């Protein structure tokens, strides 16, 4: 325990500026992480504690703890690990899906990751190997959304399957499991998660009409939309239209 407290102190002191400023940055990031986790529940993307969220602050990754309802999380419950998974902040155990979060933080420039068990996206993951091109917002996720092959939750195998599916993408489906998305911020990672769930629902609805098949976009159409979306908005980048 003493070693853990010492490691946490070293992480704080490693932040830019005074230790007090870094502590405030960590506290603000934790508050935003908890708010994002609560939003996944409120929006029906997870049930109970089935999802998890992470955000990077310097060389530390803040993550939701395992098995704790989000509405019970307090500021003192903050959990932080380094990029190798060593706990450097807090006493609660990190999410069981830590390997997936760390794999993304190590392999990309993402600052935030959101993992859910969203119902429509999970249903799609059991039917296809790639979400059909039902809507141009696919372009905002980097292109056709792949389905990572199934592996037991919390394992390095699942993390590796996920990384393969995320190549050139910012979100993917996890077969018989759920979704994962990353972004430059918690807001962006959440928005990408919500878009993926919405597109999954649209495809399921359209493909369920007897005797009819939904019209799909071509990869070229999605690519063109993706280029436009990157330039969209006040500061560029995809958002609400």
JSON list of N, CA, C and O in Angstrom, two decimals, residues 171-231:
[
{"chain": "A", "resi": 171, "resn": "UNK", "atom": "N", "xyz": [-13.74, 3.03, -34.28]},
{"chain": "A", "resi": 171, "resn": "UNK", "atom": "CA", "xyz": [-14.72, 2.21, -33.55]},
{"chain": "A", "resi": 171, "resn": "UNK", "atom": "C", "xyz": [-14.83, 0.86, -34.23]},
{"chain": "A", "resi": 171, "resn": "UNK", "atom": "O", "xyz": [-14.57, 0.72, -35.43]},
{"chain": "A", "resi": 172, "resn": "UNK", "atom": "N", "xyz": [-15.23, -0.14, -33.45]},
{"chain": "A", "resi": 172, "resn": "UNK", "atom": "CA", "xyz": [-15.51, -1.45, -34.01]},
{"chain": "A", "resi": 172, "resn": "UNK", "atom": "C", "xyz": [-16.53, -2.16, -33.14]},
{"chain": "A", "resi": 172, "resn": "UNK", "atom": "O", "xyz": [-16.83, -1.74, -32.02]},
{"chain": "A", "resi": 173, "resn": "UNK", "atom": "N", "xyz": [-17.08, -3.24, -33.68]},
{"chain": "A", "resi": 173, "resn": "UNK", "atom": "CA", "xyz": [-17.95, -4.12, -32.93]},
{"chain": "A", "resi": 173, "resn": "UNK", "atom": "C", "xyz": [-17.13, -5.29, -32.41]},
{"chain": "A", "resi": 173, "resn": "UNK", "atom": "O", "xyz": [-16.13, -5.69, -33.02]},
{"chain": "A", "resi": 174, "resn": "UNK", "atom": "N", "xyz": [-17.54, -5.82, -31.27]},
{"chain": "A", "resi": 174, "resn": "UNK", "atom": "CA", "xyz": [-16.90, -7.00, -30.67]},
{"chain": "A", "resi": 174, "resn": "UNK", "atom": "C", "xyz": [-17.91, -8.13, -30.74]},
{"chain": "A", "resi": 174, "resn": "UNK", "atom": "O", "xyz": [-19.01, -8.02, -30.17]},
{"chain": "A", "resi": 175, "resn": "UNK", "atom": "N", "xyz": [-17.57, -9.18, -31.44]},
{"chain": "A", "resi": 175, "resn": "UNK", "atom": "CA", "xyz": [-18.54, -10.25, -31.72]},
{"chain": "A", "resi": 175, "resn": "UNK", "atom": "C", "xyz": [-19.15, -10.80, -30.44]},
{"chain": "A", "resi": 175, "resn": "UNK", "atom": "O", "xyz": [-18.43, -11.14, -29.49]},
{"chain": "A", "resi": 176, "resn": "UNK", "atom": "N", "xyz": [-20.48, -10.90, -30.41]},
{"chain": "A", "resi": 176, "resn": "UNK", "atom": "CA", "xyz": [-21.22, -11.43, -29.26]},
{"chain": "A", "resi": 176, "resn": "UNK", "atom": "C", "xyz": [-20.84, -10.73, -27.96]},
{"chain": "A", "resi": 176, "resn": "UNK", "atom": "O", "xyz": [-20.85, -11.34, -26.90]},
{"chain": "A", "resi": 177, "resn": "UNK", "atom": "N", "xyz": [-20.53, -9.43, -28.06]},
{"chain": "A", "resi": 177, "resn": "UNK", "atom": "CA", "xyz": [-20.02, -8.73, -26.88]},
{"chain": "A", "resi": 177, "resn": "UNK", "atom": "C", "xyz": [-20.50, -7.28, -26.81]},
{"chain": "A", "resi": 177, "resn": "UNK", "atom": "O", "xyz": [-21.19, -6.91, -25.88]},
{"chain": "A", "resi": 178, "resn": "UNK", "atom": "N", "xyz": [-20.12, -6.44, -27.79]},
{"chain": "A", "resi": 178, "resn": "UNK", "atom": "CA", "xyz": [-20.51, -5.05, -27.69]},
{"chain": "A", "resi": 178, "resn": "UNK", "atom": "C", "xyz": [-19.76, -4.14, -28.64]},
{"chain": "A", "resi": 178, "resn": "UNK", "atom": "O", "xyz": [-19.45, -4.52, -29.77]},
{"chain": "A", "resi": 179, "resn": "UNK", "atom": "N", "xyz": [-19.43, -2.95, -28.16]},
{"chain": "A", "resi": 179, "resn": "UNK", "atom": "CA", "xyz": [-18.77, -1.94, -28.98]},
{"chain": "A", "resi": 179, "resn": "UNK", "atom": "C", "xyz": [-17.56, -1.37, -28.25]},
{"chain": "A", "resi": 179, "resn": "UNK", "atom": "O", "xyz": [-17.48, -1.42, -27.02]},
{"chain": "A", "resi": 180, "resn": "UNK", "atom": "N", "xyz": [-16.66, -0.78, -29.03]},
{"chain": "A", "resi": 180, "resn": "UNK", "atom": "CA", "xyz": [-15.59, 0.02, -28.43]},
{"chain": "A", "resi": 180, "resn": "UNK", "atom": "C", "xyz": [-15.26, 1.14, -29.41]},
{"chain": "A", "resi": 180, "resn": "UNK", "atom": "O", "xyz": [-15.25, 0.94, -30.63]},
{"chain": "A", "resi": 181, "resn": "UNK", "atom": "N", "xyz": [-15.06, 2.33, -28.86]},
{"chain": "A", "resi": 181, "resn": "UNK", "atom": "CA", "xyz": [-14.73, 3.49, -29.68]},
{"chain": "A", "resi": 181, "resn": "UNK", "atom": "C", "xyz": [-13.74, 4.36, -28.94]},
{"chain": "A", "resi": 181, "resn": "UNK", "atom": "O", "xyz": [-13.73, 4.39, -27.71]},
{"chain": "A", "resi": 182, "resn": "UNK", "atom": "N", "xyz": [-12.90, 5.07, -29.69]},
{"chain": "A", "resi": 182, "resn": "UNK", "atom": "CA", "xyz": [-11.95, 5.97, -29.05]},
{"chain": "A", "resi": 182, "resn": "UNK", "atom": "C", "xyz": [-11.98, 7.33, -29.74]},
{"chain": "A", "resi": 182, "resn": "UNK", "atom": "O", "xyz": [-12.55, 7.48, -30.83]},
{"chain": "A", "resi": 183, "resn": "UNK", "atom": "N", "xyz": [-11.41, 8.32, -29.06]},
{"chain": "A", "resi": 183, "resn": "UNK", "atom": "CA", "xyz": [-11.40, 9.66, -29.62]},
{"chain": "A", "resi": 183, "resn": "UNK", "atom": "C", "xyz": [-10.41, 10.56, -28.92]},
{"chain": "A", "resi": 183, "resn": "UNK", "atom": "O", "xyz": [-9.72, 10.14, -27.98]},
{"chain": "A", "resi": 184, "resn": "UNK", "atom": "N", "xyz": [-10.38, 11.80, -29.37]},
{"chain": "A", "resi": 184, "resn": "UNK", "atom": "CA", "xyz": [-9.47, 12.78, -28.79]},
{"chain": "A", "resi": 184, "resn": "UNK", "atom": "C", "xyz": [-9.99, 13.30, -27.46]},
{"chain": "A", "resi": 184, "resn": "UNK", "atom": "O", "xyz": [-9.26, 13.98, -26.74]},
{"chain": "A", "resi": 185, "resn": "UNK", "atom": "N", "xyz": [-11.23, 12.99, -27.14]},
{"chain": "A", "resi": 185, "resn": "UNK", "atom": "CA", "xyz": [-11.84, 13.40, -25.88]},
{"chain": "A", "resi": 185, "resn": "UNK", "atom": "C", "xyz": [-12.91, 12.40, -25.50]},
{"chain": "A", "resi": 185, "resn": "UNK", "atom": "O", "xyz": [-13.34, 11.58, -26.33]},
{"chain": "A", "resi": 186, "resn": "UNK", "atom": "N", "xyz": [-13.36, 12.47, -24.25]},
{"chain": "A", "resi": 186, "resn": "UNK", "atom": "CA", "xyz": [-14.45, 11.60, -23.81]},
{"chain": "A", "resi": 186, "resn": "UNK", "atom": "C", "xyz": [-15.72, 11.89, -24.61]},
{"chain": "A", "resi": 186, "resn": "UNK", "atom": "O", "xyz": [-16.46, 10.97, -24.98]},
{"chain": "A", "resi": 187, "resn": "UNK", "atom": "N", "xyz": [-15.98, 13.16, -24.88]},
{"chain": "A", "resi": 187, "resn": "UNK", "atom": "CA", "xyz": [-17.17, 13.52, -25.65]},
{"chain": "A", "resi": 187, "resn": "UNK", "atom": "C", "xyz": [-17.14, 12.90, -27.04]},
{"chain": "A", "resi": 187, "resn": "UNK", "atom": "O", "xyz": [-18.14, 12.37, -27.52]},
{"chain": "A", "resi": 188, "resn": "UNK", "atom": "N", "xyz": [-15.98, 12.94, -27.68]},
{"chain": "A", "resi": 188, "resn": "UNK", "atom": "CA", "xyz": [-15.88, 12.38, -29.02]},
{"chain": "A", "resi": 188, "resn": "UNK", "atom": "C", "xyz": [-16.01, 10.86, -29.00]},
{"chain": "A", "resi": 188, "resn": "UNK", "atom": "O", "xyz": [-16.70, 10.27, -29.85]},
{"chain": "A", "resi": 189, "resn": "UNK", "atom": "N", "xyz": [-15.37, 10.20, -28.05]},
{"chain": "A", "resi": 189, "resn": "UNK", "atom": "CA", "xyz": [-15.48, 8.75, -27.95]},
{"chain": "A", "resi": 189, "resn": "UNK", "atom": "C", "xyz": [-16.92, 8.33, -27.68]},
{"chain": "A", "resi": 189, "resn": "UNK", "atom": "O", "xyz": [-17.42, 7.35, -28.25]},
{"chain": "A", "resi": 190, "resn": "UNK", "atom": "N", "xyz": [-17.62, 9.10, -26.83]},
{"chain": "A", "resi": 190, "resn": "UNK", "atom": "CA", "xyz": [-19.02, 8.77, -26.55]},
{"chain": "A", "resi": 190, "resn": "UNK", "atom": "C", "xyz": [-19.87, 8.99, -27.80]},
{"chain": "A", "resi": 190, "resn": "UNK", "atom": "O", "xyz": [-20.73, 8.16, -28.14]},
{"chain": "A", "resi": 191, "resn": "UNK", "atom": "N", "xyz": [-19.67, 10.11, -28.50]},
{"chain": "A", "resi": 191, "resn": "UNK", "atom": "CA", "xyz": [-20.46, 10.39, -29.69]},
{"chain": "A", "resi": 191, "resn": "UNK", "atom": "C", "xyz": [-20.27, 9.30, -30.75]},
{"chain": "A", "resi": 191, "resn": "UNK", "atom": "O", "xyz": [-21.24, 8.90, -31.41]},
{"chain": "A", "resi": 192, "resn": "UNK", "atom": "N", "xyz": [-19.06, 8.81, -30.90]},
{"chain": "A", "resi": 192, "resn": "UNK", "atom": "CA", "xyz": [-18.82, 7.75, -31.88]},
{"chain": "A", "resi": 192, "resn": "UNK", "atom": "C", "xyz": [-19.53, 6.46, -31.46]},
{"chain": "A", "resi": 192, "resn": "UNK", "atom": "O", "xyz": [-20.06, 5.73, -32.29]},
{"chain": "A", "resi": 193, "resn": "UNK", "atom": "N", "xyz": [-19.55, 6.19, -30.16]},
{"chain": "A", "resi": 193, "resn": "UNK", "atom": "CA", "xyz": [-20.27, 5.04, -29.65]},
{"chain": "A", "resi": 193, "resn": "UNK", "atom": "C", "xyz": [-21.75, 5.15, -29.96]},
{"chain": "A", "resi": 193, "resn": "UNK", "atom": "O", "xyz": [-22.39, 4.19, -30.42]},
{"chain": "A", "resi": 194, "resn": "UNK", "atom": "N", "xyz": [-22.32, 6.33, -29.70]},
{"chain": "A", "resi": 194, "resn": "UNK", "atom": "CA", "xyz": [-23.74, 6.55, -29.94]},
{"chain": "A", "resi": 194, "resn": "UNK", "atom": "C", "xyz": [-24.08, 6.45, -31.43]},
{"chain": "A", "resi": 194, "resn": "UNK", "atom": "O", "xyz": [-25.11, 5.87, -31.81]},
{"chain": "A", "resi": 195, "resn": "UNK", "atom": "N", "xyz": [-23.21, 6.98, -32.30]},
{"chain": "A", "resi": 195, "resn": "UNK", "atom": "CA", "xyz": [-23.43, 6.88, -33.73]},
{"chain": "A", "resi": 195, "resn": "UNK", "atom": "C", "xyz": [-23.42, 5.42, -34.19]},
{"chain": "A", "resi": 195, "resn": "UNK", "atom": "O", "xyz": [-24.25, 5.00, -35.01]},
{"chain": "A", "resi": 196, "resn": "UNK", "atom": "N", "xyz": [-22.50, 4.64, -33.66]},
{"chain": "A", "resi": 196, "resn": "UNK", "atom": "CA", "xyz": [-22.41, 3.23, -34.03]},
{"chain": "A", "resi": 196, "resn": "UNK", "atom": "C", "xyz": [-23.67, 2.48, -33.61]},
{"chain": "A", "resi": 196, "resn": "UNK", "atom": "O", "xyz": [-24.21, 1.66, -34.37]},
{"chain": "A", "resi": 197, "resn": "UNK", "atom": "N", "xyz": [-24.16, 2.73, -32.41]},
{"chain": "A", "resi": 197, "resn": "UNK", "atom": "CA", "xyz": [-25.40, 2.09, -31.95]},
{"chain": "A", "resi": 197, "resn": "UNK", "atom": "C", "xyz": [-26.58, 2.52, -32.82]},
{"chain": "A", "resi": 197, "resn": "UNK", "atom": "O", "xyz": [-27.42, 1.68, -33.19]},
{"chain": "A", "resi": 198, "resn": "UNK", "atom": "N", "xyz": [-26.65, 3.79, -33.17]},
{"chain": "A", "resi": 198, "resn": "UNK", "atom": "CA", "xyz": [-27.75, 4.28, -34.00]},
{"chain": "A", "resi": 198, "resn": "UNK", "atom": "C", "xyz": [-27.73, 3.65, -35.38]},
{"chain": "A", "resi": 198, "resn": "UNK", "atom": "O", "xyz": [-28.77, 3.20, -35.90]},
{"chain": "A", "resi": 199, "resn": "UNK", "atom": "N", "xyz": [-26.56, 3.56, -36.01]},
{"chain": "A", "resi": 199, "resn": "UNK", "atom": "CA", "xyz": [-26.46, 2.95, -37.34]},
{"chain": "A", "resi": 199, "resn": "UNK", "atom": "C", "xyz": [-26.82, 1.47, -37.28]},
{"chain": "A", "resi": 199, "resn": "UNK", "atom": "O", "xyz": [-27.46, 0.93, -38.20]},
{"chain": "A", "resi": 200, "resn": "UNK", "atom": "N", "xyz": [-26.41, 0.81, -36.20]},
{"chain": "A", "resi": 200, "resn": "UNK", "atom": "CA", "xyz": [-26.76, -0.61, -36.04]},
{"chain": "A", "resi": 200, "resn": "UNK", "atom": "C", "xyz": [-28.27, -0.79, -35.95]},
{"chain": "A", "resi": 200, "resn": "UNK", "atom": "O", "xyz": [-28.85, -1.70, -36.56]},
{"chain": "A", "resi": 201, "resn": "UNK", "atom": "N", "xyz": [-28.91, 0.11, -35.22]},
{"chain": "A", "resi": 201, "resn": "UNK", "atom": "CA", "xyz": [-30.37, 0.04, -35.09]},
{"chain": "A", "resi": 201, "resn": "UNK", "atom": "C", "xyz": [-31.06, 0.29, -36.42]},
{"chain": "A", "resi": 201, "resn": "UNK", "atom": "O", "xyz": [-32.02, -0.41, -36.78]},
{"chain": "A", "resi": 202, "resn": "UNK", "atom": "N", "xyz": [-30.56, 1.28, -37.17]},
{"chain": "A", "resi": 202, "resn": "UNK", "atom": "CA", "xyz": [-31.15, 1.58, -38.48]},
{"chain": "A", "resi": 202, "resn": "UNK", "atom": "C", "xyz": [-31.05, 0.37, -39.40]},
{"chain": "A", "resi": 202, "resn": "UNK", "atom": "O", "xyz": [-32.02, 0.01, -40.09]},
{"chain": "A", "resi": 203, "resn": "UNK", "atom": "N", "xyz": [-29.88, -0.26, -39.43]},
{"chain": "A", "resi": 203, "resn": "UNK", "atom": "CA", "xyz": [-29.72, -1.43, -40.31]},
{"chain": "A", "resi": 203, "resn": "UNK", "atom": "C", "xyz": [-30.64, -2.57, -39.89]},
{"chain": "A", "resi": 203, "resn": "UNK", "atom": "O", "xyz": [-31.28, -3.21, -40.74]},
{"chain": "A", "resi": 204, "resn": "UNK", "atom": "N", "xyz": [-30.73, -2.84, -38.60]},
{"chain": "A", "resi": 204, "resn": "UNK", "atom": "CA", "xyz": [-31.61, -3.90, -38.13]},
{"chain": "A", "resi": 204, "resn": "UNK", "atom": "C", "xyz": [-33.06, -3.61, -38.49]},
{"chain": "A", "resi": 204, "resn": "UNK", "atom": "O", "xyz": [-33.80, -4.52, -38.93]},
{"chain": "A", "resi": 205, "resn": "UNK", "atom": "N", "xyz": [-33.49, -2.36, -38.33]},
{"chain": "A", "resi": 205, "resn": "UNK", "atom": "CA", "xyz": [-34.87, -1.99, -38.67]},
{"chain": "A", "resi": 205, "resn": "UNK", "atom": "C", "xyz": [-35.13, -2.15, -40.16]},
{"chain": "A", "resi": 205, "resn": "UNK", "atom": "O", "xyz": [-36.14, -2.73, -40.58]},
{"chain": "A", "resi": 206, "resn": "UNK", "atom": "N", "xyz": [-34.21, -1.63, -40.98]},
{"chain": "A", "resi": 206, "resn": "UNK", "atom": "CA", "xyz": [-34.40, -1.68, -42.43]},
{"chain": "A", "resi": 206, "resn": "UNK", "atom": "C", "xyz": [-34.37, -3.11, -42.96]},
{"chain": "A", "resi": 206, "resn": "UNK", "atom": "O", "xyz": [-35.15, -3.47, -43.86]},
{"chain": "A", "resi": 207, "resn": "UNK", "atom": "N", "xyz": [-33.49, -3.93, -42.41]},
{"chain": "A", "resi": 207, "resn": "UNK", "atom": "CA", "xyz": [-33.35, -5.30, -42.92]},
{"chain": "A", "resi": 207, "resn": "UNK", "atom": "C", "xyz": [-34.42, -6.24, -42.39]},
{"chain": "A", "resi": 207, "resn": "UNK", "atom": "O", "xyz": [-34.50, -7.39, -42.82]},
{"chain": "A", "resi": 208, "resn": "UNK", "atom": "N", "xyz": [-35.25, -5.75, -41.47]},
{"chain": "A", "resi": 208, "resn": "UNK", "atom": "CA", "xyz": [-36.29, -6.62, -40.89]},
{"chain": "A", "resi": 208, "resn": "UNK", "atom": "C", "xyz": [-37.60, -6.55, -41.65]},
{"chain": "A", "resi": 208, "resn": "UNK", "atom": "O", "xyz": [-38.54, -7.29, -41.33]},
{"chain": "A", "resi": 209, "resn": "UNK", "atom": "N", "xyz": [-37.71, -5.68, -42.67]},
{"chain": "A", "resi": 209, "resn": "UNK", "atom": "CA", "xyz": [-38.95, -5.56, -43.44]},
{"chain": "A", "resi": 209, "resn": "UNK", "atom": "C", "xyz": [-39.05, -6.73, -44.41]},
{"chain": "A", "resi": 209, "resn": "UNK", "atom": "O", "xyz": [-38.17, -6.89, -45.29]},
{"chain": "A", "resi": 210, "resn": "UNK", "atom": "N", "xyz": [-40.08, -7.57, -44.30]},
{"chain": "A", "resi": 210, "resn": "UNK", "atom": "CA", "xyz": [-40.20, -8.74, -45.18]},
{"chain": "A", "resi": 210, "resn": "UNK", "atom": "C", "xyz": [-40.25, -8.37, -46.66]},
{"chain": "A", "resi": 210, "resn": "UNK", "atom": "O", "xyz": [-40.94, -7.42, -47.05]},
{"chain": "A", "resi": 211, "resn": "UNK", "atom": "N", "xyz": [-39.48, -9.08, -47.46]},
{"chain": "A", "resi": 211, "resn": "UNK", "atom": "CA", "xyz": [-39.51, -8.90, -48.90]},
{"chain": "A", "resi": 211, "resn": "UNK", "atom": "C", "xyz": [-38.70, -7.74, -49.44]},
{"chain": "A", "resi": 211, "resn": "UNK", "atom": "O", "xyz": [-38.65, -7.53, -50.66]},
{"chain": "A", "resi": 212, "resn": "UNK", "atom": "N", "xyz": [-38.08, -6.98, -48.54]},
{"chain": "A", "resi": 212, "resn": "UNK", "atom": "CA", "xyz": [-37.29, -5.84, -48.98]},
{"chain": "A", "resi": 212, "resn": "UNK", "atom": "C", "xyz": [-35.89, -5.90, -48.38]},
{"chain": "A", "resi": 212, "resn": "UNK", "atom": "O", "xyz": [-35.70, -6.42, -47.29]},
{"chain": "A", "resi": 213, "resn": "UNK", "atom": "N", "xyz": [-34.92, -5.35, -49.12]},
{"chain": "A", "resi": 213, "resn": "UNK", "atom": "CA", "xyz": [-33.55, -5.25, -48.62]},
{"chain": "A", "resi": 213, "resn": "UNK", "atom": "C", "xyz": [-33.15, -3.78, -48.62]},
{"chain": "A", "resi": 213, "resn": "UNK", "atom": "O", "xyz": [-33.46, -3.05, -49.57]},
{"chain": "A", "resi": 214, "resn": "UNK", "atom": "N", "xyz": [-32.47, -3.33, -47.58]},
{"chain": "A", "resi": 214, "resn": "UNK", "atom": "CA", "xyz": [-32.11, -1.91, -47.54]},
{"chain": "A", "resi": 214, "resn": "UNK", "atom": "C", "xyz": [-31.10, -1.54, -48.62]},
{"chain": "A", "resi": 214, "resn": "UNK", "atom": "O", "xyz": [-30.24, -2.34, -49.00]},
{"chain": "A", "resi": 215, "resn": "UNK", "atom": "N", "xyz": [-31.23, -0.33, -49.13]},
{"chain": "A", "resi": 215, "resn": "UNK", "atom": "CA", "xyz": [-30.24, 0.21, -50.05]},
{"chain": "A", "resi": 215, "resn": "UNK", "atom": "C", "xyz": [-28.98, 0.54, -49.25]},
{"chain": "A", "resi": 215, "resn": "UNK", "atom": "O", "xyz": [-29.06, 1.17, -48.19]},
{"chain": "A", "resi": 216, "resn": "UNK", "atom": "N", "xyz": [-27.83, 0.13, -49.74]},
{"chain": "A", "resi": 216, "resn": "UNK", "atom": "CA", "xyz": [-26.57, 0.39, -49.06]},
{"chain": "A", "resi": 216, "resn": "UNK", "atom": "C", "xyz": [-25.73, 1.36, -49.87]},
{"chain": "A", "resi": 216, "resn": "UNK", "atom": "O", "xyz": [-25.87, 1.45, -51.10]},
{"chain": "A", "resi": 217, "resn": "UNK", "atom": "N", "xyz": [-24.86, 2.06, -49.19]},
{"chain": "A", "resi": 217, "resn": "UNK", "atom": "CA", "xyz": [-23.93, 2.96, -49.85]},
{"chain": "A", "resi": 217, "resn": "UNK", "atom": "C", "xyz": [-22.72, 2.18, -50.35]},
{"chain": "A", "resi": 217, "resn": "UNK", "atom": "O", "xyz": [-22.42, 1.08, -49.87]},
{"chain": "A", "resi": 218, "resn": "UNK", "atom": "N", "xyz": [-22.00, 2.77, -51.29]},
{"chain": "A", "resi": 218, "resn": "UNK", "atom": "CA", "xyz": [-20.76, 2.16, -51.76]},
{"chain": "A", "resi": 218, "resn": "UNK", "atom": "C", "xyz": [-19.61, 2.65, -50.89]},
{"chain": "A", "resi": 218, "resn": "UNK", "atom": "O", "xyz": [-19.70, 3.70, -50.24]},
{"chain": "A", "resi": 219, "resn": "UNK", "atom": "N", "xyz": [-18.50, 1.91, -50.86]},
{"chain": "A", "resi": 219, "resn": "UNK", "atom": "CA", "xyz": [-17.33, 2.39, -50.12]},
{"chain": "A", "resi": 219, "resn": "UNK", "atom": "C", "xyz": [-16.87, 3.77, -50.59]},
{"chain": "A", "resi": 219, "resn": "UNK", "atom": "O", "xyz": [-16.42, 4.59, -49.78]},
{"chain": "A", "resi": 220, "resn": "UNK", "atom": "N", "xyz": [-17.03, 4.05, -51.89]},
{"chain": "A", "resi": 220, "resn": "UNK", "atom": "CA", "xyz": [-16.64, 5.36, -52.42]},
{"chain": "A", "resi": 220, "resn": "UNK", "atom": "C", "xyz": [-17.53, 6.46, -51.85]},
{"chain": "A", "resi": 220, "resn": "UNK", "atom": "O", "xyz": [-17.05, 7.55, -51.51]},
{"chain": "A", "resi": 221, "resn": "UNK", "atom": "N", "xyz": [-18.83, 6.20, -51.75]},
{"chain": "A", "resi": 221, "resn": "UNK", "atom": "CA", "xyz": [-19.74, 7.19, -51.19]},
{"chain": "A", "resi": 221, "resn": "UNK", "atom": "C", "xyz": [-19.43, 7.46, -49.72]},
{"chain": "A", "resi": 221, "resn": "UNK", "atom": "O", "xyz": [-19.46, 8.61, -49.26]},
{"chain": "A", "resi": 222, "resn": "UNK", "atom": "N", "xyz": [-19.14, 6.40, -48.99]},
{"chain": "A", "resi": 222, "resn": "UNK", "atom": "CA", "xyz": [-18.79, 6.56, -47.57]},
{"chain": "A", "resi": 222, "resn": "UNK", "atom": "C", "xyz": [-17.48, 7.32, -47.44]},
{"chain": "A", "resi": 222, "resn": "UNK", "atom": "O", "xyz": [-17.32, 8.19, -46.57]},
{"chain": "A", "resi": 223, "resn": "UNK", "atom": "N", "xyz": [-16.50, 7.01, -48.31]},
{"chain": "A", "resi": 223, "resn": "UNK", "atom": "CA", "xyz": [-15.22, 7.71, -48.26]},
{"chain": "A", "resi": 223, "resn": "UNK", "atom": "C", "xyz": [-15.37, 9.19, -48.54]},
{"chain": "A", "resi": 223, "resn": "UNK", "atom": "O", "xyz": [-14.74, 10.02, -47.89]},
{"chain": "A", "resi": 224, "resn": "UNK", "atom": "N", "xyz": [-16.22, 9.54, -49.53]},
{"chain": "A", "resi": 224, "resn": "UNK", "atom": "CA", "xyz": [-16.46, 10.94, -49.85]},
{"chain": "A", "resi": 224, "resn": "UNK", "atom": "C", "xyz": [-17.11, 11.65, -48.66]},
{"chain": "A", "resi": 224, "resn": "UNK", "atom": "O", "xyz": [-16.74, 12.78, -48.31]},
{"chain": "A", "resi": 225, "resn": "UNK", "atom": "N", "xyz": [-18.08, 10.99, -48.02]},
{"chain": "A", "resi": 225, "resn": "UNK", "atom": "CA", "xyz": [-18.74, 11.58, -46.86]},
{"chain": "A", "resi": 225, "resn": "UNK", "atom": "C", "xyz": [-17.74, 11.78, -45.72]},
{"chain": "A", "resi": 225, "resn": "UNK", "atom": "O", "xyz": [-17.78, 12.79, -45.02]},
{"chain": "A", "resi": 226, "resn": "UNK", "atom": "N", "xyz": [-16.85, 10.80, -45.57]},
{"chain": "A", "resi": 226, "resn": "UNK", "atom": "CA", "xyz": [-15.84, 10.91, -44.51]},
{"chain": "A", "resi": 226, "resn": "UNK", "atom": "C", "xyz": [-14.95, 12.12, -44.69]},
{"chain": "A", "resi": 226, "resn": "UNK", "atom": "O", "xyz": [-14.60, 12.81, -43.72]},
{"chain": "A", "resi": 227, "resn": "UNK", "atom": "N", "xyz": [-14.57, 12.40, -45.95]},
{"chain": "A", "resi": 227, "resn": "UNK", "atom": "CA", "xyz": [-13.75, 13.58, -46.24]},
{"chain": "A", "resi": 227, "resn": "UNK", "atom": "C", "xyz": [-14.50, 14.86, -45.89]},
{"chain": "A", "resi": 227, "resn": "UNK", "atom": "O", "xyz": [-13.93, 15.79, -45.31]},
{"chain": "A", "resi": 228, "resn": "UNK", "atom": "N", "xyz": [-15.76, 14.93, -46.23]},
{"chain": "A", "resi": 228, "resn": "UNK", "atom": "CA", "xyz": [-16.56, 16.11, -45.93]},
{"chain": "A", "resi": 228, "resn": "UNK", "atom": "C", "xyz": [-16.75, 16.27, -44.42]},
{"chain": "A", "resi": 228, "resn": "UNK", "atom": "O", "xyz": [-16.71, 17.39, -43.89]},
{"chain": "A", "resi": 229, "resn": "UNK", "atom": "N", "xyz": [-16.95, 15.16, -43.73]},
{"chain": "A", "resi": 229, "resn": "UNK", "atom": "CA", "xyz": [-17.16, 15.21, -42.28]},
{"chain": "A", "resi": 229, "resn": "UNK", "atom": "C", "xyz": [-15.93, 15.71, -41.55]},
{"chain": "A", "resi": 229, "resn": "UNK", "atom": "O", "xyz": [-16.03, 16.36, -40.51]},
{"chain": "A", "resi": 230, "resn": "UNK", "atom": "N", "xyz": [-14.76, 15.40, -42.09]},
{"chain": "A", "resi": 230, "resn": "UNK", "atom": "CA", "xyz": [-13.53, 15.87, -41.46]},
{"chain": "A", "resi": 230, "resn": "UNK", "atom": "C", "xyz": [-13.40, 17.39, -41.52]},
{"chain": "A", "resi": 230, "resn": "UNK", "atom": "O", "xyz": [-12.69, 17.99, -40.72]},
{"chain": "A", "resi": 231, "resn": "UNK", "atom": "N", "xyz": [-14.09, 17.99, -42.48]},
{"chain": "A", "resi": 231, "resn": "UNK", "atom": "CA", "xyz": [-14.04, 19.44, -42.62]},
{"chain": "A", "resi": 231, "resn": "UNK", "atom": "C", "xyz": [-15.27, 20.11, -42.03]},
{"chain": "A", "resi": 231, "resn": "UNK", "atom": "O", "xyz": [-15.40, 21.33, -42.08]}
]
